[in-house]
mmCIF file with all atom_site columns, C-alpha atoms in Angstrom:
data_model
loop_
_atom_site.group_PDB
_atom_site.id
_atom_site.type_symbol
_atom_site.label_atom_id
_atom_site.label_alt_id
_atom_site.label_comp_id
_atom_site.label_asym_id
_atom_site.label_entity_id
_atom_site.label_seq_id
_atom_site.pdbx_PDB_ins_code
_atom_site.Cartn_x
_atom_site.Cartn_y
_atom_site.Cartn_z
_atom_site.occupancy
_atom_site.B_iso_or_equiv
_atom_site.pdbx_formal_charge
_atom_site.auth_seq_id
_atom_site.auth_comp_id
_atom_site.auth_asym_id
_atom_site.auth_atom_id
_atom_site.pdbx_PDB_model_num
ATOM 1   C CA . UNK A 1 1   ? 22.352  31.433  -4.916 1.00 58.00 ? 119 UNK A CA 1
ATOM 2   C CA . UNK A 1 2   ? 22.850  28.908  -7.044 1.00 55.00 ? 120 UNK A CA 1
ATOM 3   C CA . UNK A 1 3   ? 22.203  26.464  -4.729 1.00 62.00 ? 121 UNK A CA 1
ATOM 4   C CA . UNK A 1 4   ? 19.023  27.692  -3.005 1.00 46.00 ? 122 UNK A CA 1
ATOM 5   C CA . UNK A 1 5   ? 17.587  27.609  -6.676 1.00 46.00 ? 123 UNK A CA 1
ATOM 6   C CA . UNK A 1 6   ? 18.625  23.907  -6.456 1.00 49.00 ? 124 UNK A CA 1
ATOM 7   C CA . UNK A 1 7   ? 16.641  23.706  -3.172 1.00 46.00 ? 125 UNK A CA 1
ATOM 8   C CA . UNK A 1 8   ? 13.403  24.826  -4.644 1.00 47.00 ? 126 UNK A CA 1
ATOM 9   C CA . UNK A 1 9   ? 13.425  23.163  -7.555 1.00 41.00 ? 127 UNK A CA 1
ATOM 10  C CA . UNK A 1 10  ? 14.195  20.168  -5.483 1.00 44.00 ? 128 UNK A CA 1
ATOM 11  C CA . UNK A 1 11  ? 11.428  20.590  -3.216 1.00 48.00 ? 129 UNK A CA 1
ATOM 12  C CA . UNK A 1 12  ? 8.816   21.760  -5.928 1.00 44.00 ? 130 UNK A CA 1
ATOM 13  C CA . UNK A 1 13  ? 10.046  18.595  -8.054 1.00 41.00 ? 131 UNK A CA 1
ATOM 14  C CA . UNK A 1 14  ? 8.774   16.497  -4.164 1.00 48.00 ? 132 UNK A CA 1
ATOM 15  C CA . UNK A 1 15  ? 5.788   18.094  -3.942 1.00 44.00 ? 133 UNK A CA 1
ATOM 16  C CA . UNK A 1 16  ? 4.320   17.048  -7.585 1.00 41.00 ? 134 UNK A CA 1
ATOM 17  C CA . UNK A 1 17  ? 5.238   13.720  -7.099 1.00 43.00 ? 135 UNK A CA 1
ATOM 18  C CA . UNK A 1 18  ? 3.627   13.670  -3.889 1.00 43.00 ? 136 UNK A CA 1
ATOM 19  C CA . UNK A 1 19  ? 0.581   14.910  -4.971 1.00 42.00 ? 137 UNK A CA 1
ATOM 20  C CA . UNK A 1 20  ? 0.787   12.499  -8.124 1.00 38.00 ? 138 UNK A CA 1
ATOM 21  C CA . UNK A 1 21  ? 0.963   9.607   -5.375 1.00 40.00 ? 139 UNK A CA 1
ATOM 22  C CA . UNK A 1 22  ? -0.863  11.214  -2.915 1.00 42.00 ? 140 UNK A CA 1
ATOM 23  C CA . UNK A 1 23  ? -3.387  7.868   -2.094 1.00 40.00 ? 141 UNK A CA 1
ATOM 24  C CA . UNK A 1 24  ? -3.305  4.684   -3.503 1.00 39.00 ? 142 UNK A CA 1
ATOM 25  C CA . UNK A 1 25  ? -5.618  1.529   -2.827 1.00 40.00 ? 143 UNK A CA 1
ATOM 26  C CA . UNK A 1 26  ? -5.221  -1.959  -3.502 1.00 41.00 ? 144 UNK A CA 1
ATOM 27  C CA . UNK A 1 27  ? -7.906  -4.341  -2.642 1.00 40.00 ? 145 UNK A CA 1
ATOM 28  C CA . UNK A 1 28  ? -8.126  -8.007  -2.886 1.00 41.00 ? 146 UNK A CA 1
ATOM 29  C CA . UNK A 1 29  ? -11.766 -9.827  -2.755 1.00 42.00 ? 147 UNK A CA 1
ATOM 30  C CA . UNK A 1 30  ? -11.738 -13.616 -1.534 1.00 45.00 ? 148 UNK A CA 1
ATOM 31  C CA . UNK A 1 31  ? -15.600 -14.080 -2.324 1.00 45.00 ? 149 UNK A CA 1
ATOM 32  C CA . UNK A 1 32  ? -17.246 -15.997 -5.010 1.00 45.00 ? 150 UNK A CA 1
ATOM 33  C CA . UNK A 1 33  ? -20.455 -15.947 -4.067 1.00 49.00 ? 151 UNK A CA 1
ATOM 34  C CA . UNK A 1 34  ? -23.523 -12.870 -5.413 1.00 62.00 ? 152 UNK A CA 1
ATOM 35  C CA . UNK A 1 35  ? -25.482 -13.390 -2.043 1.00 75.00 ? 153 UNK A CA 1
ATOM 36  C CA . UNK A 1 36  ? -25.120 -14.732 1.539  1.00 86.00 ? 154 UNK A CA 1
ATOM 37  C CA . UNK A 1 37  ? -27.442 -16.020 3.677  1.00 88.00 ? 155 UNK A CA 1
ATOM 38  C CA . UNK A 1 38  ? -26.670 -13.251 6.695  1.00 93.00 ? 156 UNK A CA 1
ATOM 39  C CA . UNK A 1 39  ? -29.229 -10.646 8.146  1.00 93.00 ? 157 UNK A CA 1
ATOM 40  C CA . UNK A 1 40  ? -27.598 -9.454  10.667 1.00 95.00 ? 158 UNK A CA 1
ATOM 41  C CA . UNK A 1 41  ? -24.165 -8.515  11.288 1.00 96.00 ? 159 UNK A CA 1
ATOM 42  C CA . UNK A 1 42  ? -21.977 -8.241  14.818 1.00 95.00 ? 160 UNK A CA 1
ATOM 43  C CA . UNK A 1 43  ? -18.785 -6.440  14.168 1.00 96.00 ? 161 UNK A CA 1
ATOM 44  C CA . UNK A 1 44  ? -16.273 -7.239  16.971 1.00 95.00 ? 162 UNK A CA 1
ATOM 45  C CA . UNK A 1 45  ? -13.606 -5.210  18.050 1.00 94.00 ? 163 UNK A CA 1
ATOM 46  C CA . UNK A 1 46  ? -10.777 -4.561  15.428 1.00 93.00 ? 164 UNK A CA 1
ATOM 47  C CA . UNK A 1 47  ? -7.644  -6.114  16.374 1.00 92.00 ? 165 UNK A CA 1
ATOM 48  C CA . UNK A 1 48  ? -4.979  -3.884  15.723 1.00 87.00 ? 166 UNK A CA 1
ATOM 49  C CA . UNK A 1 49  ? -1.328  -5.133  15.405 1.00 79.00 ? 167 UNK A CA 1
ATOM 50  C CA . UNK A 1 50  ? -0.082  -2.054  16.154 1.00 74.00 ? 168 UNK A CA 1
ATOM 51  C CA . UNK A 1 51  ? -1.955  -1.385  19.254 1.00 67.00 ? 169 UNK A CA 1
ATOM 52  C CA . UNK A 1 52  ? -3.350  2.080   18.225 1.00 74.00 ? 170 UNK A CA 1
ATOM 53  C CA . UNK A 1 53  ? -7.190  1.740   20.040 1.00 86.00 ? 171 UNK A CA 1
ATOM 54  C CA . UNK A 1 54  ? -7.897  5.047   18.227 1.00 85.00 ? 172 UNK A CA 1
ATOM 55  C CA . UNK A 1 55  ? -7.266  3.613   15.074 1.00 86.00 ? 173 UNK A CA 1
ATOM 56  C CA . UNK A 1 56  ? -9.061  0.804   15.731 1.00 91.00 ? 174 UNK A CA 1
ATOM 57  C CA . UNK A 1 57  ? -12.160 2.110   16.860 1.00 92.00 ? 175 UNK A CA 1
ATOM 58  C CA . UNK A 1 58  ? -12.618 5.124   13.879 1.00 91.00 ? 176 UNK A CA 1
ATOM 59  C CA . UNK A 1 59  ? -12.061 2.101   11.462 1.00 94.00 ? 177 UNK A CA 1
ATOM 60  C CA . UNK A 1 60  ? -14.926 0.089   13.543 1.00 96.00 ? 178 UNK A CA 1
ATOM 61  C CA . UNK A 1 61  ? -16.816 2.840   13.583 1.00 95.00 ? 179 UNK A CA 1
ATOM 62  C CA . UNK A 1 62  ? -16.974 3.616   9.462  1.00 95.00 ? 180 UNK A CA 1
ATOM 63  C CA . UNK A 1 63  ? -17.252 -0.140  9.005  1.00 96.00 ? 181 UNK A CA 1
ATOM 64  C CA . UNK A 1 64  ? -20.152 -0.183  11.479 1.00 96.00 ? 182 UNK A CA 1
ATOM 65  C CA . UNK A 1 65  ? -22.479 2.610   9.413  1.00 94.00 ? 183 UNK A CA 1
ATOM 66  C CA . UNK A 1 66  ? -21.488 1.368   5.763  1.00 95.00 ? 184 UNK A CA 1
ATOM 67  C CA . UNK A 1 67  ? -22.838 -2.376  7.152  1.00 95.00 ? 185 UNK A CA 1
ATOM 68  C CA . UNK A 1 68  ? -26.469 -0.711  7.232  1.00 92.00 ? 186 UNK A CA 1
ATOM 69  C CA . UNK A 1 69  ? -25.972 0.779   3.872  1.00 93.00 ? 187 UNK A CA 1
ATOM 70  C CA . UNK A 1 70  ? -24.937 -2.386  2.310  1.00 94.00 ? 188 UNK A CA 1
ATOM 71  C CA . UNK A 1 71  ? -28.301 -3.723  3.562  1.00 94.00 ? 189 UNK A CA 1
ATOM 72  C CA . UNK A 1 72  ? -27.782 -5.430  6.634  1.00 95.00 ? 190 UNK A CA 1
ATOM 73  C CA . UNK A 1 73  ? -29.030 -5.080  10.104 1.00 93.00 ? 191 UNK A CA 1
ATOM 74  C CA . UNK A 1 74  ? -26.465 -4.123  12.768 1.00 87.00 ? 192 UNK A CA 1
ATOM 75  C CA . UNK A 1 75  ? -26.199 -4.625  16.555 1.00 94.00 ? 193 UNK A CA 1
ATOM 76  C CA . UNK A 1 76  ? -25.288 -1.417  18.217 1.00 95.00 ? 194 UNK A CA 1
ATOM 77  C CA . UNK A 1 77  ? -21.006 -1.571  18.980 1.00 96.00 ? 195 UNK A CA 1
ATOM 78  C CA . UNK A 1 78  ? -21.959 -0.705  22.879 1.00 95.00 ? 196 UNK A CA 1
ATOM 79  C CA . UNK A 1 79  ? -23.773 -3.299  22.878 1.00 94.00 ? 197 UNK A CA 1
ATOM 80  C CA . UNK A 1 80  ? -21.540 -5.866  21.769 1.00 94.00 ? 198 UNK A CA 1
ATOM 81  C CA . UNK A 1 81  ? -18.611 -4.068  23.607 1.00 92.00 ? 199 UNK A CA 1
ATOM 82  C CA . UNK A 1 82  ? -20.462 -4.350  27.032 1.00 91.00 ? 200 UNK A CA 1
ATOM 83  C CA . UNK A 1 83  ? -21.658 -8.347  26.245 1.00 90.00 ? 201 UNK A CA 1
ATOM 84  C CA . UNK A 1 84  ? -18.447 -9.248  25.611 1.00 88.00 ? 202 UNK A CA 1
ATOM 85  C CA . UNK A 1 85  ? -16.919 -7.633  28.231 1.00 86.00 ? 203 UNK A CA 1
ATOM 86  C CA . UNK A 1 86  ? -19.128 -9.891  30.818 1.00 83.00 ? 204 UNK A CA 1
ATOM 87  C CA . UNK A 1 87  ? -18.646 -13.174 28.839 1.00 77.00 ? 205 UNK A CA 1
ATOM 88  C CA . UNK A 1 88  ? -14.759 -12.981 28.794 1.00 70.00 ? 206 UNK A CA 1
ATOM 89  C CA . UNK A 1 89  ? -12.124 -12.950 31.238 1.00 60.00 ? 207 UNK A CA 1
ATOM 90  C CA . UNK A 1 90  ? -9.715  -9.359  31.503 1.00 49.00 ? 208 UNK A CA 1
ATOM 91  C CA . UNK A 1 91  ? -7.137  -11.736 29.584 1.00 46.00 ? 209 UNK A CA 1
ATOM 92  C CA . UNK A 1 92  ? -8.899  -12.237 26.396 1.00 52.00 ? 210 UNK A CA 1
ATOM 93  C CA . UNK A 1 93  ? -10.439 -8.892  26.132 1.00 51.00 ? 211 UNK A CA 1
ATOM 94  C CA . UNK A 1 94  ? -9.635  -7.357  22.683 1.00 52.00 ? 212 UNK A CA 1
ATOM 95  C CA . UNK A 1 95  ? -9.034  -10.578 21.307 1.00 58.00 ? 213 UNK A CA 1
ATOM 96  C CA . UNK A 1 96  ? -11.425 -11.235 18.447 1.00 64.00 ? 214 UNK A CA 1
ATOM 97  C CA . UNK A 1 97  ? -10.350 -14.668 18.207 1.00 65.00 ? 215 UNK A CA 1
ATOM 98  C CA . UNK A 1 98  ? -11.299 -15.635 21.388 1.00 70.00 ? 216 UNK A CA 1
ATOM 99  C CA . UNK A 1 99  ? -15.370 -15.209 20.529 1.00 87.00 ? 217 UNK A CA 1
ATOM 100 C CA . UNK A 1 100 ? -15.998 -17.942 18.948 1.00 89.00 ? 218 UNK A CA 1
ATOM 101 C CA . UNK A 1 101 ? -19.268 -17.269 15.651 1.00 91.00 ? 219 UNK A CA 1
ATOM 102 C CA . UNK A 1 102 ? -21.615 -19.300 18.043 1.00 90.00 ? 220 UNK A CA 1
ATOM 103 C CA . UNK A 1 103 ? -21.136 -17.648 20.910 1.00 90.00 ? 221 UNK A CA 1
ATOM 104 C CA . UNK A 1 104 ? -22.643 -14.436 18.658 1.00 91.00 ? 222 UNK A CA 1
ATOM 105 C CA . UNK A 1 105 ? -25.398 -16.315 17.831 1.00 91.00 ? 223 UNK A CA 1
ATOM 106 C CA . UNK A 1 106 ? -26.455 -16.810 21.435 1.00 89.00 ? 224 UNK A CA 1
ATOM 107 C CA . UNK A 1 107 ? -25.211 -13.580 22.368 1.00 91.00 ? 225 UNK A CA 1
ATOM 108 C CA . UNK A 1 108 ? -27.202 -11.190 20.098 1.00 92.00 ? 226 UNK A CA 1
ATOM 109 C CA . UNK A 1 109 ? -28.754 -13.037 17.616 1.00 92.00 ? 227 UNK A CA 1
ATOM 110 C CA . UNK A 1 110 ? -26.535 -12.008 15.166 1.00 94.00 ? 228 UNK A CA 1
ATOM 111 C CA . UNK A 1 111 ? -26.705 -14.488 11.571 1.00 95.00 ? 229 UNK A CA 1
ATOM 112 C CA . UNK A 1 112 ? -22.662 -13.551 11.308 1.00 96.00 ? 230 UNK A CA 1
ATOM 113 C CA . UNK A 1 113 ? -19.714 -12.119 13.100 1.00 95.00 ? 231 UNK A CA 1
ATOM 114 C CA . UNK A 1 114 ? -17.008 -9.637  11.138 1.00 96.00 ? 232 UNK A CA 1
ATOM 115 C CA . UNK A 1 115 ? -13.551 -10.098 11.986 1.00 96.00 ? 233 UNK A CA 1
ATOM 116 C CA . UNK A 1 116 ? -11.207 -7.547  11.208 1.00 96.00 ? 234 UNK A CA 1
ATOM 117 C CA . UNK A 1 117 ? -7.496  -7.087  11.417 1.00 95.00 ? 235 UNK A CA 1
ATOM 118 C CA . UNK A 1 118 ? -5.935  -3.802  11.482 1.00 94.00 ? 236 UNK A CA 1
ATOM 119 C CA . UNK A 1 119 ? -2.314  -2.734  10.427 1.00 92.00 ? 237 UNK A CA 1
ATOM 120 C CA . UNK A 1 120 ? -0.883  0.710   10.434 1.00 84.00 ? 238 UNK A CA 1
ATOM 121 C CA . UNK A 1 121 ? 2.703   1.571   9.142  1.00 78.00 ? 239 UNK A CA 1
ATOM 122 C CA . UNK A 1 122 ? 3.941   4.881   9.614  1.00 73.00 ? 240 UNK A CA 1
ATOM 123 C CA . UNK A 1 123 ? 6.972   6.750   8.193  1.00 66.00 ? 241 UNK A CA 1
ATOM 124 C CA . UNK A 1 124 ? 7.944   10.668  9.071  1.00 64.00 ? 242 UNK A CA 1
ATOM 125 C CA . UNK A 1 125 ? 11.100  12.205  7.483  1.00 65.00 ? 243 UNK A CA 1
ATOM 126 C CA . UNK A 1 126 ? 11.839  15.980  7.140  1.00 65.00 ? 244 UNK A CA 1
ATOM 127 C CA . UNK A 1 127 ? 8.757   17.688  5.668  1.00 71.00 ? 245 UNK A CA 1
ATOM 128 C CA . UNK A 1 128 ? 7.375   14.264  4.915  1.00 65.00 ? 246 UNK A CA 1
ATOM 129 C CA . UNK A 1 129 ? 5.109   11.455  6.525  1.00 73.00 ? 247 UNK A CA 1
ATOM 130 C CA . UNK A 1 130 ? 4.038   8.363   4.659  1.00 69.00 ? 248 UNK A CA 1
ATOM 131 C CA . UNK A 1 131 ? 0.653   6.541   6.580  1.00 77.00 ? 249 UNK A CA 1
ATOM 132 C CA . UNK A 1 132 ? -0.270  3.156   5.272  1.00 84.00 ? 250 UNK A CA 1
ATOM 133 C CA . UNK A 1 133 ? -3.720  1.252   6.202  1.00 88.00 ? 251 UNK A CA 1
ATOM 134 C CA . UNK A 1 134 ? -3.992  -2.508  5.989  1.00 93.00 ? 252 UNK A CA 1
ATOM 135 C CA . UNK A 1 135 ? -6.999  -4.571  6.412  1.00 95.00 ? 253 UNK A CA 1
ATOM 136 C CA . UNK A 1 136 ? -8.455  -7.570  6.460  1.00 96.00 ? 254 UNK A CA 1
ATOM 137 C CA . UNK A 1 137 ? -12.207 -8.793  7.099  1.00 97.00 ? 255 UNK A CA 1
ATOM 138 C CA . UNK A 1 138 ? -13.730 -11.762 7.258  1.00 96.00 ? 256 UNK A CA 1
ATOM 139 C CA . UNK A 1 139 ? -17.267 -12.849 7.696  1.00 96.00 ? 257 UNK A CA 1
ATOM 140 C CA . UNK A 1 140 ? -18.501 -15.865 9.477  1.00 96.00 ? 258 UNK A CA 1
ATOM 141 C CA . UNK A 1 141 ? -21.459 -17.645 10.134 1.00 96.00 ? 259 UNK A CA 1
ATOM 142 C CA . UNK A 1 142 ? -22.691 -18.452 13.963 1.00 95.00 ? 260 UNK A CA 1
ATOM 143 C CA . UNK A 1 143 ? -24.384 -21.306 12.867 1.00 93.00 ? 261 UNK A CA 1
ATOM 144 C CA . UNK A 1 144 ? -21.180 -23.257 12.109 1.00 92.00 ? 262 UNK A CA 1
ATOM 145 C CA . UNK A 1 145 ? -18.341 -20.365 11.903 1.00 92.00 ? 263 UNK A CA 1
ATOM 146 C CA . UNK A 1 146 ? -17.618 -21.198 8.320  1.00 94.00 ? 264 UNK A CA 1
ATOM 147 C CA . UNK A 1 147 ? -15.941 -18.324 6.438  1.00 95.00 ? 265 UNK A CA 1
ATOM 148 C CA . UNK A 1 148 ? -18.348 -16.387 4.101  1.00 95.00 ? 266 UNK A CA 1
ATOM 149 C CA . UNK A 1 149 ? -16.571 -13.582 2.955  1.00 96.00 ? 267 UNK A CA 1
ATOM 150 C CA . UNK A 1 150 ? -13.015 -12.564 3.360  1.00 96.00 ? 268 UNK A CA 1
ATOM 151 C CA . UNK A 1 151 ? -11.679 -9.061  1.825  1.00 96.00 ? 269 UNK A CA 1
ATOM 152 C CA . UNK A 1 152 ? -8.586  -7.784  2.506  1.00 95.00 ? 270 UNK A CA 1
ATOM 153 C CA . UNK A 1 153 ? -7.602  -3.653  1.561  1.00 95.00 ? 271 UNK A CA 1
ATOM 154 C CA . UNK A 1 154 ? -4.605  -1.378  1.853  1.00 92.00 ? 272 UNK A CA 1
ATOM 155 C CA . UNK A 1 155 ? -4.460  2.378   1.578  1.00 88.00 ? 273 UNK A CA 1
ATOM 156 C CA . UNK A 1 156 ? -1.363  4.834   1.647  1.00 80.00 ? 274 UNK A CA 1
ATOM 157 C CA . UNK A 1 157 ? -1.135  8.612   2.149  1.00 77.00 ? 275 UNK A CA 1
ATOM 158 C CA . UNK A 1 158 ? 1.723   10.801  1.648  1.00 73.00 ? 276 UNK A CA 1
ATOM 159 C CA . UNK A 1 159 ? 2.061   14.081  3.186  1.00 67.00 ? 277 UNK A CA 1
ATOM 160 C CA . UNK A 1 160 ? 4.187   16.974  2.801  1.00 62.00 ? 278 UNK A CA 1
ATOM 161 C CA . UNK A 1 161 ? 4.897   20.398  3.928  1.00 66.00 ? 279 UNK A CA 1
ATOM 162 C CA . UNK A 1 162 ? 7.104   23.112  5.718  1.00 64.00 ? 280 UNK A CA 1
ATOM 163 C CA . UNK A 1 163 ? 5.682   23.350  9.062  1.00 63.00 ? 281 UNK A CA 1
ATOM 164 C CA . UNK A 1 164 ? 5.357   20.274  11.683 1.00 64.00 ? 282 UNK A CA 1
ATOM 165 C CA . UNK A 1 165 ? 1.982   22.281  12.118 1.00 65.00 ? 283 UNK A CA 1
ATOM 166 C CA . UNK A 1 166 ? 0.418   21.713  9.014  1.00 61.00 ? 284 UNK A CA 1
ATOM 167 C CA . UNK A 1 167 ? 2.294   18.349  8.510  1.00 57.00 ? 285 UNK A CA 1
ATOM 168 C CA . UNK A 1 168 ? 0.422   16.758  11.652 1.00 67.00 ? 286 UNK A CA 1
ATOM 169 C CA . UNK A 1 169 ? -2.893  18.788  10.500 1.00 62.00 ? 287 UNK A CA 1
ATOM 170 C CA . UNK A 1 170 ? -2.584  17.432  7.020  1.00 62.00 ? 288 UNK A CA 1
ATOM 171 C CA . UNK A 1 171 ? -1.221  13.759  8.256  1.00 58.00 ? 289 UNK A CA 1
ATOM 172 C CA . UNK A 1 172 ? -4.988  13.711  10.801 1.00 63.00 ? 290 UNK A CA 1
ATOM 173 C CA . UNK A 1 173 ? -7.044  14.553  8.352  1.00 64.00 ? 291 UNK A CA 1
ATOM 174 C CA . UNK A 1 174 ? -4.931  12.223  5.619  1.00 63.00 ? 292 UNK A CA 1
ATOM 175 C CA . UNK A 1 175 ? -5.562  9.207   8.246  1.00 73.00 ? 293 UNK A CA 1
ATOM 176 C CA . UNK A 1 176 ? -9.450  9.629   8.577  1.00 80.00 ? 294 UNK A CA 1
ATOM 177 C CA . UNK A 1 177 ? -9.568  10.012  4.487  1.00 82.00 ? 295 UNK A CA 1
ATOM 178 C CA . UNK A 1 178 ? -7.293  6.220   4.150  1.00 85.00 ? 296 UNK A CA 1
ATOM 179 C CA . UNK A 1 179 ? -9.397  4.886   6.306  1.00 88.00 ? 297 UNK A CA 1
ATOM 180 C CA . UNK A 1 180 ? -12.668 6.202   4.561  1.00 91.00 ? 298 UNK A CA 1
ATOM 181 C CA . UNK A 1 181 ? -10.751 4.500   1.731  1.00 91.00 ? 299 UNK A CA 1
ATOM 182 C CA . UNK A 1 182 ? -9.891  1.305   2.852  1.00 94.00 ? 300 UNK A CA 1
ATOM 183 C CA . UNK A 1 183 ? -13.575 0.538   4.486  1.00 95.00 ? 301 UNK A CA 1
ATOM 184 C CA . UNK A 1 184 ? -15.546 1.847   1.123  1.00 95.00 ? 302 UNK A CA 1
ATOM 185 C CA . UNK A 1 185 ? -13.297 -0.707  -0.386 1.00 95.00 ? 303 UNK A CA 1
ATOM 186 C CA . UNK A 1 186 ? -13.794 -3.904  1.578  1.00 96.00 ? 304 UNK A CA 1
ATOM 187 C CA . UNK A 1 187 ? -17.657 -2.928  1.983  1.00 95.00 ? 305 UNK A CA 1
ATOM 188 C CA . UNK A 1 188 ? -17.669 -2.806  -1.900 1.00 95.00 ? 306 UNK A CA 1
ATOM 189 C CA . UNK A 1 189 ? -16.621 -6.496  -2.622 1.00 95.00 ? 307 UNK A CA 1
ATOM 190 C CA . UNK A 1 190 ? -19.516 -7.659  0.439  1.00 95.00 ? 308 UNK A CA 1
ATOM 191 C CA . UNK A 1 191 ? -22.906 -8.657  -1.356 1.00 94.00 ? 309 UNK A CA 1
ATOM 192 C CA . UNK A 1 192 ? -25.755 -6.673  -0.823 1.00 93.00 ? 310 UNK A CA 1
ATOM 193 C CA . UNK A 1 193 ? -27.727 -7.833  2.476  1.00 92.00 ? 311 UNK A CA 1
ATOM 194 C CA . UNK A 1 194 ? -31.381 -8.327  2.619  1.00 90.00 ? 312 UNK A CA 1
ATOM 195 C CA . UNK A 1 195 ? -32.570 -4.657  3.234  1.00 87.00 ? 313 UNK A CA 1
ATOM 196 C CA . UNK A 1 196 ? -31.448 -4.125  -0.093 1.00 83.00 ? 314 UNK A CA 1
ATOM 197 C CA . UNK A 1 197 ? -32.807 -6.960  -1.680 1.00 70.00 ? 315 UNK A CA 1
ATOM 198 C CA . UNK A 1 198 ? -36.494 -6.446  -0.969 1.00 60.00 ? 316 UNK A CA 1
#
């Protein structure tokens, strides 16, 4: 008996400190300038280090509509998707670093290309799972791919509960939250685009 009270305090004693640490951010802004000179944004497809396309694409996909709320114009991510996909050979498909800013500018008109690298760490114990976000964007200029902005973000979420069930419920809707975290926090440190300045 004495033990199973043990066990609960134990596991209530977890579950407070867990939700004390539930999320954490950390972002670091590489930027010193109020304004750019950039209309129009082409975000390229996330490179993820950990190869998770899922990922990759839901953190595309929030950084894609906060772009247009930060003022900017956007180019559609089919769009891009389907350009690049004629312009480059099966080998360098889904690497970023093979488009090179200028080829954006002919491409789609686009003042600026954002580069983003992805990492996603991921822990599971008994009745616990730690998810950690890392990212890094940069913004550069297709007129002579110099490096405008560069903003790098991290995000963690800690999980915990009694059922796999509700652990891998809790853990999805924990990974779409981090990554709502870590995009609102690199899109806070990128000046305001023009559609905002008018």
């Amino acid at each position: 008996m004495k033990i199973f009270k043990i066990n609960i305090l134990l596991i209530i004693v977890i579950t407070i400190i867990s939700g004390c640490f539930g999320n954490s951010q950390n972002v670091v802004k590489q930027n010193d300038n109020d304004k750019i000179n950039v209309g129009t944004i082409a975000i390229l497809p996330i490179e993820n280090k950990d190869g998770d396309i899922k990922a990759a694409q839901l953190f595309r996909s929030k950084l894609f509509e906060e772009i247009y709320f930060k003022g900017y114009s956007k180019i559609p991510l089919e769009e891009i998707d389907n350009k690049l996909e004629s312009l480059y050979a099966a080998s360098d498909r889904g690497k970023t670093k093979a488009v090179s800013p200028e080829t954006l500018k002919d491409a789609f008109g686009a003042d600026a290309g954002m580069y983003c690298t992805l990492t996603e760490n991921k822990k599971s114990k008994v009745f616990y799972e730690y998810v950690k976000i890392s990212a890094t964007c940069e913004l550069r200029s297709t007129d002579n791919g110099e490096a405008l902005w560069k903003a790098q973000s991290e995000s963690i979420e800690r999980n915990f509960d009694f059922t796999n069930k509700r652990l891998e419920k809790k853990v999805s809707e924990g990974l779409d939250s981090v990554m709502d975290d870590v995009v609102n926090e690199i899109i806070e440190t990128l000046p305001e685009g023009p559609n905002l300045r008018i």
